[in-house]
Amino acid sequence: MKKIICYLFVFISLFDADAQKFEGLASTPPMGWNSWNTFQTNINEKLIRETADVLVSSGMRDAGYTYLVLDDGWMAMERDSQGNLVPDPKKFPSGLKALVDYVHSKGLKFGMYNCAGTLTCAKYPGTRGYEYQDAANYAAWNIDYLKYDWCNTTGITAKEAYTTMSKALKKAGRPMIFSICEWGVNKPWQWAAPVGQLWRATEDIYQVFDSVHSYGTWDALSVMRIVDQNDSLRRYAGPGHWNDPDMLEVGNGMSYAEDKTHFSIWAMMAAPLIAGNDIRNMTQQTRDILTNRSVIAIDQDPLGVQGFKFAEIDSLQIWFKPLQNGEWAACFLNRSSRPRQVYFNWKEEQVTDKLYGYELDRNKTHRLCNVWTGKTDGNTDKPLNTMLQPHEVIMYRLLK
Ligand code: GLA
């Protein structure tokens, strides 16, 4: 009997050790680059190698963008005779292992995409029925991140399908971030915290500031429409389990002010920061936005609280985010297409995060570090009184 108990103990400890390897993979929101927003299925090993090089040379890796994620379209149209997924030999003639090794050699991590359905959204082979086999292959290829989509899933339920894949990844034994991508349709925030590290909160983003583009059966959402939806979900986010308002469109065609606003508000919402532009050809302005350390530090703050909309007055939004050590971030956002005056009296307004119980001490004087100019704009003794251009933000870190 004693022997059986002992074996049982060893078995449970081994199982626990495996589960523990997956702890702490995303104590702050994941950061990286993904191929979809710019390249869709037009991907190949040259693009990925060049992107890996630029992640390093642009300073993005050192700013935190460590995951390079290959989205839909990497695989051949058929599995092999043993049912294994194989990379498209035309796009990836050297095979995946060599590419993953190259990316790893640059100090980066490698992510891949598949789908819970029979086919991916772009109609490549999906994982349904092959969960454990695909997970074992990802582990053998040394993959670090899996984005798992939700097309062609008739007859299965999301919670079950994502739980199965999560178990398959754990069984495969290699720690991988599991990025749940079912667009918020099955309310993953209610069940996915133990299943994956991030879940898409909305349908796909597109590179417009404020409107909806209908594709008939689904809508692509602009930056501000996504913000509207993600805002209501803050109670569900925290270290290890993040709301994902989708990948970044910085550098993909919006104005400089709009790109800065998009990046600022993703940081205020503690969103995963997954760049989606062609970083090989980005402008200096785009690079400066993506690598702004002060804004990234607000996104990555270890307290892990998703910021909240404190007020909205005639298209002027005021956002706050409590940070570690009693500091705060504040962001004033002009959603309208007219210039707007901003007035905010720090001494009169009481900023409280009712959900998490943080309170900004208005009796103290906080220095205002303007995260976009890098300058100190005085302190909170004096009301903020400034003009914001259309779609522009002013964003501060309130120092202690
Ligand atoms: C869905 C996802 C996108 C992208 C495509 C790939 O639309 O939401 O992010 O992965 O599929 O086909």
mmCIF file of N, CA and C and ligand atoms in Angstrom, residues 36-37 71-72 113 120-122 147 149 151 181 183 200 204 218 246-247, ligand 1:
data_model
loop_
_atom_site.group_PDB
_atom_site.id
_atom_site.type_symbol
_atom_site.label_atom_id
_atom_site.label_comp_id
_atom_site.label_asym_id
_atom_site.label_seq_id
_atom_site.Cartn_x
_atom_site.Cartn_y
_atom_site.Cartn_z
ATOM 1 N N TRP A 36 0.273 38.310 -40.143
ATOM 2 C CA TRP A 36 -1.021 38.386 -40.801
ATOM 3 C C TRP A 36 -1.403 39.775 -41.316
ATOM 4 N N ASN A 37 -1.327 40.807 -40.472
ATOM 5 C CA ASN A 37 -1.907 42.102 -40.843
ATOM 6 C C ASN A 37 -1.345 42.639 -42.155
ATOM 7 N N ASP A 71 1.670 33.401 -38.991
ATOM 8 C CA ASP A 71 0.203 33.220 -38.966
ATOM 9 C C ASP A 71 -0.234 32.247 -40.058
ATOM 10 N N ASP A 72 -1.472 32.312 -40.446
ATOM 11 C CA ASP A 72 -2.094 31.355 -41.370
ATOM 12 C C ASP A 72 -1.321 31.265 -42.696
ATOM 13 N N TYR A 113 0.710 29.336 -35.962
ATOM 14 C CA TYR A 113 -0.744 29.475 -36.026
ATOM 15 C C TYR A 113 -1.370 28.154 -36.450
ATOM 16 N N THR A 120 -8.207 25.905 -41.501
ATOM 17 C CA THR A 120 -7.950 27.240 -40.945
ATOM 18 C C THR A 120 -8.867 28.246 -41.655
ATOM 19 N N CYS A 121 -8.778 29.506 -41.235
ATOM 20 C CA CYS A 121 -9.638 30.518 -41.867
ATOM 21 C C CYS A 121 -9.277 30.714 -43.334
ATOM 22 N N ALA A 122 -7.996 30.500 -43.680
ATOM 23 C CA ALA A 122 -7.587 30.631 -45.078
ATOM 24 C C ALA A 122 -7.611 29.267 -45.792
ATOM 25 N N LYS A 147 -0.906 30.396 -31.716
ATOM 26 C CA LYS A 147 -2.171 31.134 -31.887
ATOM 27 C C LYS A 147 -3.161 30.162 -32.503
ATOM 28 N N ASP A 149 -6.998 29.472 -33.857
ATOM 29 C CA ASP A 149 -8.147 30.197 -34.425
ATOM 30 C C ASP A 149 -9.447 29.388 -34.324
ATOM 31 N N CYS A 151 -12.094 29.045 -37.104
ATOM 32 C CA CYS A 151 -12.903 28.862 -38.322
ATOM 33 C C CYS A 151 -13.241 27.382 -38.512
ATOM 34 N N CYS A 181 -7.969 32.475 -30.079
ATOM 35 C CA CYS A 181 -8.414 33.447 -31.087
ATOM 36 C C CYS A 181 -9.785 33.053 -31.598
ATOM 37 N N TRP A 183 -12.304 35.332 -31.253
ATOM 38 C CA TRP A 183 -12.883 36.667 -31.509
ATOM 39 C C TRP A 183 -13.897 37.113 -30.445
ATOM 40 N N ARG A 200 -8.471 36.643 -27.758
ATOM 41 C CA ARG A 200 -8.991 37.743 -28.548
ATOM 42 C C ARG A 200 -10.343 38.156 -27.978
ATOM 43 N N ASP A 204 -11.654 40.921 -36.070
ATOM 44 C CA ASP A 204 -10.343 41.406 -36.536
ATOM 45 C C ASP A 204 -10.260 42.938 -36.614
ATOM 46 N N TRP A 218 -18.963 38.783 -41.208
ATOM 47 C CA TRP A 218 -18.237 39.300 -40.047
ATOM 48 C C TRP A 218 -17.809 40.734 -40.312
ATOM 49 N N ASP A 246 -6.417 42.484 -30.316
ATOM 50 C CA ASP A 246 -5.847 42.160 -31.639
ATOM 51 C C ASP A 246 -4.519 42.880 -31.873
ATOM 52 N N MET A 247 -3.898 42.478 -32.976
ATOM 53 C CA MET A 247 -2.527 42.915 -33.262
ATOM 54 C C MET A 247 -2.507 44.383 -33.676
HETATM 55 C C1 GLA B 1 -8.707 35.105 -38.347
HETATM 56 C C2 GLA B 1 -7.899 35.730 -37.221
HETATM 57 C C3 GLA B 1 -6.794 36.608 -37.824
HETATM 58 C C4 GLA B 1 -5.906 35.772 -38.714
HETATM 59 C C5 GLA B 1 -6.734 35.070 -39.777
HETATM 60 C C6 GLA B 1 -5.931 34.041 -40.549
HETATM 61 O O1 GLA B 1 -9.415 36.046 -39.049
HETATM 62 O O2 GLA B 1 -8.725 36.482 -36.385
HETATM 63 O O3 GLA B 1 -6.043 37.225 -36.804
HETATM 64 O O4 GLA B 1 -5.203 34.838 -37.928
HETATM 65 O O5 GLA B 1 -7.846 34.385 -39.216
HETATM 66 O O6 GLA B 1 -6.685 33.408 -41.526
#
